[in-house]
Amino acid sequence: DTEVTQTPKHLVMGMTNKKSLKCEQHMGHRAMYWYKQKAKKPPELMFVYSYEKLSINESVPSRFSPECPNSSLLNLHLHALQPEDSALYLCASSQDPSKQGTFYGYTFGSGTRLTVV
Amino acid sequence: RKEVEQDPGPFNVPEGATVAFNCTYSNSASQSFFWYRQDCRKEPKLLMSVYSSGNEDGRFTAQLNRASQYISLLIRDSKLSDSATYLCAVNNPNQAGTALIFGKGTTLSVSS
């Protein structure tokens, strides 16, 4: 299995809603990532989990709350979002980050296209 | 200077043409370099890693110039299916682990 699976593919939510994005991989990767991508912009790093522990938070507002229940799953909990948070949210995974000499890059999921109304 | 910079293009080329993209990076301590391809409204997909000695995969050649801090991607014999946005990605050595910084991407349009 060489895939990263994200659900849902599309999500429309109101500014008072609470929703969660889910990401799953079964490649044995121990690093997982959340990126945000707006139209015609590059993916921007939000969070990095290494061995199920949060290692990087790129000063993301608290209305985004990541969770890594186990080595295969990564969630992003959303609450009280703003319309400007509408974007493509990409999950990615990579192999053991302690072996940087053999870092082969990320595998991305297909993303969740989020619209906040 | 931005961390990772690319010429956004678009590059409009006919089928069969050879086209080259460059990407500059600001942190000389970066060690990992990649080219990703992204189709419209899709996720980025890894095209190739970039190694110090340069590497080739079919019609695609990637090179790294550490002295000038840039990586390049050469596409030979362009196909219609090569039309996409090409993102370069560089690791951020100021962060532990393998966080990647992406360039804004270069758009390629191949026409018949």
PDB file of C-alpha atoms in Angstrom:
ATOM      1  CA  ASP A   1       0.000   0.000   0.000  1.00  0.00           C
ATOM      2  CA  THR A   2       1.696   3.175  -1.197  1.00  0.00           C
ATOM      3  CA  GLU A   3      -1.163   5.572  -0.656  1.00  0.00           C
ATOM      4  CA  VAL A   4      -2.139   8.308   1.729  1.00  0.00           C
ATOM      5  CA  THR A   5      -5.923   8.418   2.064  1.00  0.00           C
ATOM      6  CA  GLN A   6      -7.727  11.590   3.060  1.00  0.00           C
ATOM      7  CA  THR A   7     -11.385  12.002   3.912  1.00  0.00           C
ATOM      8  CA  PRO A   8     -13.585  13.745   3.113  1.00  0.00           C
ATOM      9  CA  LYS A   9     -12.572  14.913  -0.353  1.00  0.00           C
ATOM     10  CA  HIS A  10     -14.814  17.958  -0.129  1.00  0.00           C
ATOM     11  CA  LEU A  11     -16.199  19.759   2.910  1.00  0.00           C
ATOM     12  CA  VAL A  12     -18.419  22.795   3.261  1.00  0.00           C
ATOM     13  CA  MET A  13     -18.808  24.106   6.784  1.00  0.00           C
ATOM     14  CA  GLY A  14     -20.221  27.107   8.525  1.00  0.00           C
ATOM     15  CA  MET A  15     -18.171  29.345  10.751  1.00  0.00           C
ATOM     16  CA  THR A  16     -19.749  27.887  13.896  1.00  0.00           C
ATOM     17  CA  ASN A  17     -19.350  24.241  12.896  1.00  0.00           C
ATOM     18  CA  LYS A  18     -16.897  21.683  14.240  1.00  0.00           C
ATOM     19  CA  LYS A  19     -15.529  19.203  11.729  1.00  0.00           C
ATOM     20  CA  SER A  20     -12.524  16.912  11.368  1.00  0.00           C
ATOM     21  CA  LEU A  21     -10.285  15.982   8.478  1.00  0.00           C
ATOM     22  CA  LYS A  22      -8.809  12.497   8.477  1.00  0.00           C
ATOM     23  CA  CYS A  23      -5.655  11.062   6.980  1.00  0.00           C
ATOM     24  CA  GLU A  24      -4.427   7.466   6.943  1.00  0.00           C
ATOM     25  CA  GLN A  25      -1.305   5.757   5.634  1.00  0.00           C
ATOM     26  CA  HIS A  26      -0.073   2.167   5.855  1.00  0.00           C
ATOM     27  CA  MET A  27       3.425   2.610   4.481  1.00  0.00           C
ATOM     28  CA  GLY A  28       5.075   2.423   7.903  1.00  0.00           C
ATOM     29  CA  HIS A  29       5.996   6.090   7.687  1.00  0.00           C
ATOM     30  CA  ARG A  30       6.719   7.715  11.043  1.00  0.00           C
ATOM     31  CA  ALA A  31       6.384  11.350  10.015  1.00  0.00           C
ATOM     32  CA  MET A  32       3.096  12.915   8.979  1.00  0.00           C
ATOM     33  CA  TYR A  33       2.322  16.425   7.892  1.00  0.00           C
ATOM     34  CA  TRP A  34      -0.528  18.863   7.332  1.00  0.00           C
ATOM     35  CA  TYR A  35      -0.161  21.457   4.588  1.00  0.00           C
ATOM     36  CA  LYS A  36      -2.573  24.166   3.450  1.00  0.00           C
ATOM     37  CA  GLN A  37      -2.684  25.244  -0.178  1.00  0.00           C
ATOM     38  CA  LYS A  38      -4.636  28.152  -1.586  1.00  0.00           C
ATOM     39  CA  ALA A  39      -5.215  28.626  -5.292  1.00  0.00           C
ATOM     40  CA  LYS A  40      -2.080  29.432  -7.298  1.00  0.00           C
ATOM     41  CA  LYS A  41       0.043  29.297  -4.120  1.00  0.00           C
ATOM     42  CA  PRO A  42       2.516  26.684  -2.899  1.00  0.00           C
ATOM     43  CA  PRO A  43       1.627  24.253  -0.126  1.00  0.00           C
ATOM     44  CA  GLU A  44       2.351  25.859   3.257  1.00  0.00           C
ATOM     45  CA  LEU A  45       3.397  23.738   6.204  1.00  0.00           C
ATOM     46  CA  MET A  46       1.039  23.724   9.192  1.00  0.00           C
ATOM     47  CA  PHE A  47       2.054  20.822  11.438  1.00  0.00           C
ATOM     48  CA  VAL A  48       4.584  18.000  11.586  1.00  0.00           C
ATOM     49  CA  TYR A  49       4.201  14.846  13.651  1.00  0.00           C
ATOM     50  CA  SER A  50       7.206  12.644  14.237  1.00  0.00           C
ATOM     51  CA  TYR A  51       6.646   9.302  15.963  1.00  0.00           C
ATOM     52  CA  GLU A  52       3.136  10.432  16.923  1.00  0.00           C
ATOM     53  CA  LYS A  53       4.432  13.539  18.671  1.00  0.00           C
ATOM     54  CA  LEU A  54       3.884  17.091  17.457  1.00  0.00           C
ATOM     55  CA  SER A  55       7.308  18.378  16.443  1.00  0.00           C
ATOM     56  CA  ILE A  56       6.449  21.487  14.429  1.00  0.00           C
ATOM     57  CA  ASN A  57       3.552  23.925  14.680  1.00  0.00           C
ATOM     58  CA  GLU A  58       3.984  26.753  12.207  1.00  0.00           C
ATOM     59  CA  SER A  59       2.147  29.273  14.389  1.00  0.00           C
ATOM     60  CA  VAL A  60      -1.178  27.943  13.205  1.00  0.00           C
ATOM     61  CA  PRO A  61      -4.281  29.515  14.839  1.00  0.00           C
ATOM     62  CA  SER A  62      -5.839  27.418  17.585  1.00  0.00           C
ATOM     63  CA  ARG A  63      -9.008  26.951  15.540  1.00  0.00           C
ATOM     64  CA  PHE A  64      -6.954  24.214  13.838  1.00  0.00           C
ATOM     65  CA  SER A  65      -6.144  21.364  16.219  1.00  0.00           C
ATOM     66  CA  PRO A  66      -4.086  18.390  15.029  1.00  0.00           C
ATOM     67  CA  GLU A  67      -4.171  14.925  16.546  1.00  0.00           C
ATOM     68  CA  CYS A  68      -2.155  11.798  15.868  1.00  0.00           C
ATOM     69  CA  PRO A  69      -3.940   8.831  17.510  1.00  0.00           C
ATOM     70  CA  ASN A  70      -1.416   6.286  16.191  1.00  0.00           C
ATOM     71  CA  SER A  71       1.343   5.901  13.643  1.00  0.00           C
ATOM     72  CA  SER A  72      -1.114   5.431  10.759  1.00  0.00           C
ATOM     73  CA  LEU A  73      -3.649   8.149  11.468  1.00  0.00           C
ATOM     74  CA  LEU A  74      -3.571  11.927  11.490  1.00  0.00           C
ATOM     75  CA  ASN A  75      -6.557  14.153  12.146  1.00  0.00           C
ATOM     76  CA  LEU A  76      -7.130  17.875  11.854  1.00  0.00           C
ATOM     77  CA  HIS A  77      -9.963  19.192  14.009  1.00  0.00           C
ATOM     78  CA  LEU A  78     -11.588  22.385  12.808  1.00  0.00           C
ATOM     79  CA  HIS A  79     -13.623  24.806  14.881  1.00  0.00           C
ATOM     80  CA  ALA A  80     -14.840  28.357  14.325  1.00  0.00           C
ATOM     81  CA  LEU A  81     -13.084  28.721  11.000  1.00  0.00           C
ATOM     82  CA  GLN A  82     -13.124  31.852   8.884  1.00  0.00           C
ATOM     83  CA  PRO A  83     -13.901  32.139   5.155  1.00  0.00           C
ATOM     84  CA  GLU A  84     -10.216  32.855   4.501  1.00  0.00           C
ATOM     85  CA  ASP A  85      -9.446  29.356   5.798  1.00  0.00           C
ATOM     86  CA  SER A  86     -11.030  27.929   2.656  1.00  0.00           C
ATOM     87  CA  ALA A  87      -8.282  25.995   0.894  1.00  0.00           C
ATOM     88  CA  LEU A  88      -7.010  22.565  -0.095  1.00  0.00           C
ATOM     89  CA  TYR A  89      -5.726  20.761   2.991  1.00  0.00           C
ATOM     90  CA  LEU A  90      -3.077  18.212   2.169  1.00  0.00           C
ATOM     91  CA  CYS A  91      -1.805  15.429   4.362  1.00  0.00           C
ATOM     92  CA  ALA A  92       1.568  13.859   3.639  1.00  0.00           C
ATOM     93  CA  SER A  93       3.783  11.194   5.133  1.00  0.00           C
ATOM     94  CA  SER A  94       7.446  10.271   4.873  1.00  0.00           C
ATOM     95  CA  GLN A  95       9.794   7.611   6.122  1.00  0.00           C
ATOM     96  CA  ASP A  96      11.666   7.653   9.401  1.00  0.00           C
ATOM     97  CA  PRO A  97      12.796  11.262   9.861  1.00  0.00           C
ATOM     98  CA  SER A  98      15.793  10.187  11.917  1.00  0.00           C
ATOM     99  CA  LYS A  99      17.279   8.763   8.727  1.00  0.00           C
ATOM    100  CA  GLN A 100      17.656  12.055   6.925  1.00  0.00           C
ATOM    101  CA  GLY A 101      20.390  10.679   4.784  1.00  0.00           C
ATOM    102  CA  THR A 102      17.775   8.588   3.040  1.00  0.00           C
ATOM    103  CA  PHE A 103      14.919  11.032   2.902  1.00  0.00           C
ATOM    104  CA  TYR A 104      12.926  10.287  -0.221  1.00  0.00           C
ATOM    105  CA  GLY A 105      10.355  13.041   0.086  1.00  0.00           C
ATOM    106  CA  TYR A 106       6.683  13.000   0.851  1.00  0.00           C
ATOM    107  CA  THR A 107       3.730  11.029  -0.372  1.00  0.00           C
ATOM    108  CA  PHE A 108       0.714  13.321  -0.436  1.00  0.00           C
ATOM    109  CA  GLY A 109      -2.916  12.405  -0.040  1.00  0.00           C
ATOM    110  CA  SER A 110      -5.398  13.749  -2.574  1.00  0.00           C
ATOM    111  CA  GLY A 111      -6.453  16.469  -0.156  1.00  0.00           C
ATOM    112  CA  THR A 112      -9.640  17.830   1.328  1.00  0.00           C
ATOM    113  CA  ARG A 113     -11.054  20.850  -0.440  1.00  0.00           C
ATOM    114  CA  LEU A 114     -12.552  22.941   2.338  1.00  0.00           C
ATOM    115  CA  THR A 115     -15.010  25.772   1.882  1.00  0.00           C
ATOM    116  CA  VAL A 116     -15.993  27.881   4.888  1.00  0.00           C
ATOM    117  CA  VAL A 117     -19.237  29.796   4.477  1.00  0.00           C
TER     118      VAL A 117
ATOM    119  CA  ARG B   1      15.271  36.855  -0.455  1.00  0.00           C
ATOM    120  CA  LYS B   2      12.498  34.284  -0.344  1.00  0.00           C
ATOM    121  CA  GLU B   3      13.418  30.825   0.876  1.00  0.00           C
ATOM    122  CA  VAL B   4      12.560  29.015  -2.349  1.00  0.00           C
ATOM    123  CA  GLU B   5      11.976  30.879  -5.595  1.00  0.00           C
ATOM    124  CA  GLN B   6      10.795  29.767  -8.997  1.00  0.00           C
ATOM    125  CA  ASP B   7       9.899  31.552 -12.206  1.00  0.00           C
ATOM    126  CA  PRO B   8       6.109  31.099 -12.315  1.00  0.00           C
ATOM    127  CA  GLY B   9       5.987  31.073 -16.104  1.00  0.00           C
ATOM    128  CA  PRO B  10       3.878  30.071 -17.883  1.00  0.00           C
ATOM    129  CA  PHE B  11       6.208  28.254 -20.200  1.00  0.00           C
ATOM    130  CA  ASN B  12       4.351  27.569 -23.455  1.00  0.00           C
ATOM    131  CA  VAL B  13       6.200  25.082 -25.645  1.00  0.00           C
ATOM    132  CA  PRO B  14       5.345  22.840 -28.613  1.00  0.00           C
ATOM    133  CA  GLU B  15       5.422  19.082 -28.404  1.00  0.00           C
ATOM    134  CA  GLY B  16       8.929  17.747 -28.724  1.00  0.00           C
ATOM    135  CA  ALA B  17      10.583  20.823 -27.266  1.00  0.00           C
ATOM    136  CA  THR B  18      13.152  20.814 -24.507  1.00  0.00           C
ATOM    137  CA  VAL B  19      12.359  23.028 -21.549  1.00  0.00           C
ATOM    138  CA  ALA B  20      14.276  23.811 -18.367  1.00  0.00           C
ATOM    139  CA  PHE B  21      13.169  25.210 -15.030  1.00  0.00           C
ATOM    140  CA  ASN B  22      15.313  26.612 -12.265  1.00  0.00           C
ATOM    141  CA  CYS B  23      14.646  26.961  -8.571  1.00  0.00           C
ATOM    142  CA  THR B  24      16.809  28.927  -6.141  1.00  0.00           C
ATOM    143  CA  TYR B  25      16.985  28.361  -2.408  1.00  0.00           C
ATOM    144  CA  SER B  26      18.276  30.683   0.281  1.00  0.00           C
ATOM    145  CA  ASN B  27      19.638  28.401   2.997  1.00  0.00           C
ATOM    146  CA  SER B  28      22.982  26.893   2.067  1.00  0.00           C
ATOM    147  CA  ALA B  29      22.548  24.232   4.766  1.00  0.00           C
ATOM    148  CA  SER B  30      19.617  22.587   2.941  1.00  0.00           C
ATOM    149  CA  GLN B  31      20.364  18.972   2.089  1.00  0.00           C
ATOM    150  CA  SER B  32      17.248  17.519   0.463  1.00  0.00           C
ATOM    151  CA  PHE B  33      15.825  18.653  -2.860  1.00  0.00           C
ATOM    152  CA  PHE B  34      12.859  17.473  -4.878  1.00  0.00           C
ATOM    153  CA  TRP B  35      10.742  18.220  -7.896  1.00  0.00           C
ATOM    154  CA  TYR B  36       6.997  17.649  -7.618  1.00  0.00           C
ATOM    155  CA  ARG B  37       4.392  17.796 -10.341  1.00  0.00           C
ATOM    156  CA  GLN B  38       0.935  19.160  -9.582  1.00  0.00           C
ATOM    157  CA  ASP B  39      -2.002  18.929 -11.951  1.00  0.00           C
ATOM    158  CA  CYS B  40      -4.880  21.368 -11.668  1.00  0.00           C
ATOM    159  CA  ARG B  41      -6.892  20.779  -8.480  1.00  0.00           C
ATOM    160  CA  LYS B  42      -4.855  17.687  -7.626  1.00  0.00           C
ATOM    161  CA  GLU B  43      -2.245  16.916  -5.013  1.00  0.00           C
ATOM    162  CA  PRO B  44       1.498  17.302  -5.679  1.00  0.00           C
ATOM    163  CA  LYS B  45       3.144  14.086  -6.817  1.00  0.00           C
ATOM    164  CA  LEU B  46       6.833  13.385  -6.426  1.00  0.00           C
ATOM    165  CA  LEU B  47       8.544  13.567  -9.799  1.00  0.00           C
ATOM    166  CA  MET B  48      12.106  13.032  -8.695  1.00  0.00           C
ATOM    167  CA  SER B  49      14.636  13.635  -5.968  1.00  0.00           C
ATOM    168  CA  VAL B  50      17.643  15.778  -6.849  1.00  0.00           C
ATOM    169  CA  TYR B  51      21.030  14.315  -6.026  1.00  0.00           C
ATOM    170  CA  SER B  52      24.373  16.082  -5.836  1.00  0.00           C
ATOM    171  CA  SER B  53      25.718  14.286  -8.891  1.00  0.00           C
ATOM    172  CA  GLY B  54      22.605  14.968 -10.936  1.00  0.00           C
ATOM    173  CA  ASN B  55      20.129  12.308 -11.919  1.00  0.00           C
ATOM    174  CA  GLU B  56      18.027  11.300 -14.864  1.00  0.00           C
ATOM    175  CA  ASP B  57      14.723   9.505 -15.194  1.00  0.00           C
ATOM    176  CA  GLY B  58      13.721   8.988 -18.786  1.00  0.00           C
ATOM    177  CA  ARG B  59      13.088  12.393 -20.350  1.00  0.00           C
ATOM    178  CA  PHE B  60      13.644  14.202 -17.054  1.00  0.00           C
ATOM    179  CA  THR B  61      17.016  15.353 -15.721  1.00  0.00           C
ATOM    180  CA  ALA B  62      17.526  17.063 -12.377  1.00  0.00           C
ATOM    181  CA  GLN B  63      20.655  18.861 -11.285  1.00  0.00           C
ATOM    182  CA  LEU B  64      21.883  20.565  -8.145  1.00  0.00           C
ATOM    183  CA  ASN B  65      24.295  23.484  -8.049  1.00  0.00           C
ATOM    184  CA  ARG B  66      25.268  24.018  -4.424  1.00  0.00           C
ATOM    185  CA  ALA B  67      27.649  26.876  -5.137  1.00  0.00           C
ATOM    186  CA  SER B  68      24.901  28.965  -6.712  1.00  0.00           C
ATOM    187  CA  GLN B  69      22.158  27.413  -4.583  1.00  0.00           C
ATOM    188  CA  TYR B  70      19.804  26.310  -7.296  1.00  0.00           C
ATOM    189  CA  ILE B  71      18.278  23.146  -8.655  1.00  0.00           C
ATOM    190  CA  SER B  72      17.103  22.595 -12.184  1.00  0.00           C
ATOM    191  CA  LEU B  73      14.725  20.336 -14.063  1.00  0.00           C
ATOM    192  CA  LEU B  74      15.178  19.590 -17.756  1.00  0.00           C
ATOM    193  CA  ILE B  75      12.377  17.991 -19.743  1.00  0.00           C
ATOM    194  CA  ARG B  76      13.289  16.628 -23.165  1.00  0.00           C
ATOM    195  CA  ASP B  77      10.867  15.755 -25.966  1.00  0.00           C
ATOM    196  CA  SER B  78       7.920  17.406 -24.206  1.00  0.00           C
ATOM    197  CA  LYS B  79       4.563  15.622 -24.343  1.00  0.00           C
ATOM    198  CA  LEU B  80       1.094  17.082 -24.057  1.00  0.00           C
ATOM    199  CA  SER B  81       0.767  15.133 -20.822  1.00  0.00           C
ATOM    200  CA  ASP B  82       3.688  17.066 -19.316  1.00  0.00           C
ATOM    201  CA  SER B  83       1.435  20.121 -19.000  1.00  0.00           C
ATOM    202  CA  ALA B  84       1.255  20.816 -15.273  1.00  0.00           C
ATOM    203  CA  THR B  85       2.750  22.955 -12.534  1.00  0.00           C
ATOM    204  CA  TYR B  86       6.204  21.899 -11.372  1.00  0.00           C
ATOM    205  CA  LEU B  87       7.045  22.635  -7.744  1.00  0.00           C
ATOM    206  CA  CYS B  88      10.498  22.485  -6.300  1.00  0.00           C
ATOM    207  CA  ALA B  89      10.843  21.562  -2.629  1.00  0.00           C
ATOM    208  CA  VAL B  90      13.771  22.046  -0.296  1.00  0.00           C
ATOM    209  CA  ASN B  91      14.183  20.928   3.306  1.00  0.00           C
ATOM    210  CA  ASN B  92      14.269  23.578   5.999  1.00  0.00           C
ATOM    211  CA  PRO B  93      17.478  22.953   7.958  1.00  0.00           C
ATOM    212  CA  ASN B  94      16.298  25.313  10.699  1.00  0.00           C
ATOM    213  CA  GLN B  95      13.635  22.789  11.640  1.00  0.00           C
ATOM    214  CA  ALA B  96      14.186  19.320  12.980  1.00  0.00           C
ATOM    215  CA  GLY B  97      13.069  16.457  10.831  1.00  0.00           C
ATOM    216  CA  THR B  98      12.040  16.699   7.245  1.00  0.00           C
ATOM    217  CA  ALA B  99       9.884  19.808   6.843  1.00  0.00           C
ATOM    218  CA  LEU B 100       9.851  20.868   3.197  1.00  0.00           C
ATOM    219  CA  ILE B 101       9.455  24.360   1.810  1.00  0.00           C
ATOM    220  CA  PHE B 102       7.830  24.556  -1.592  1.00  0.00           C
ATOM    221  CA  GLY B 103       8.371  27.059  -4.346  1.00  0.00           C
ATOM    222  CA  LYS B 104       5.354  28.697  -5.941  1.00  0.00           C
ATOM    223  CA  GLY B 105       5.662  26.445  -8.944  1.00  0.00           C
ATOM    224  CA  THR B 106       6.348  26.869 -12.643  1.00  0.00           C
ATOM    225  CA  THR B 107       3.475  26.289 -15.033  1.00  0.00           C
ATOM    226  CA  LEU B 108       4.217  24.363 -18.212  1.00  0.00           C
ATOM    227  CA  SER B 109       1.824  24.197 -21.132  1.00  0.00           C
ATOM    228  CA  VAL B 110       2.732  21.877 -24.003  1.00  0.00           C
ATOM    229  CA  SER B 111       0.745  22.327 -27.203  1.00  0.00           C
ATOM    230  CA  SER B 112       0.399  20.259 -30.372  1.00  0.00           C
TER     231      SER B 112
END
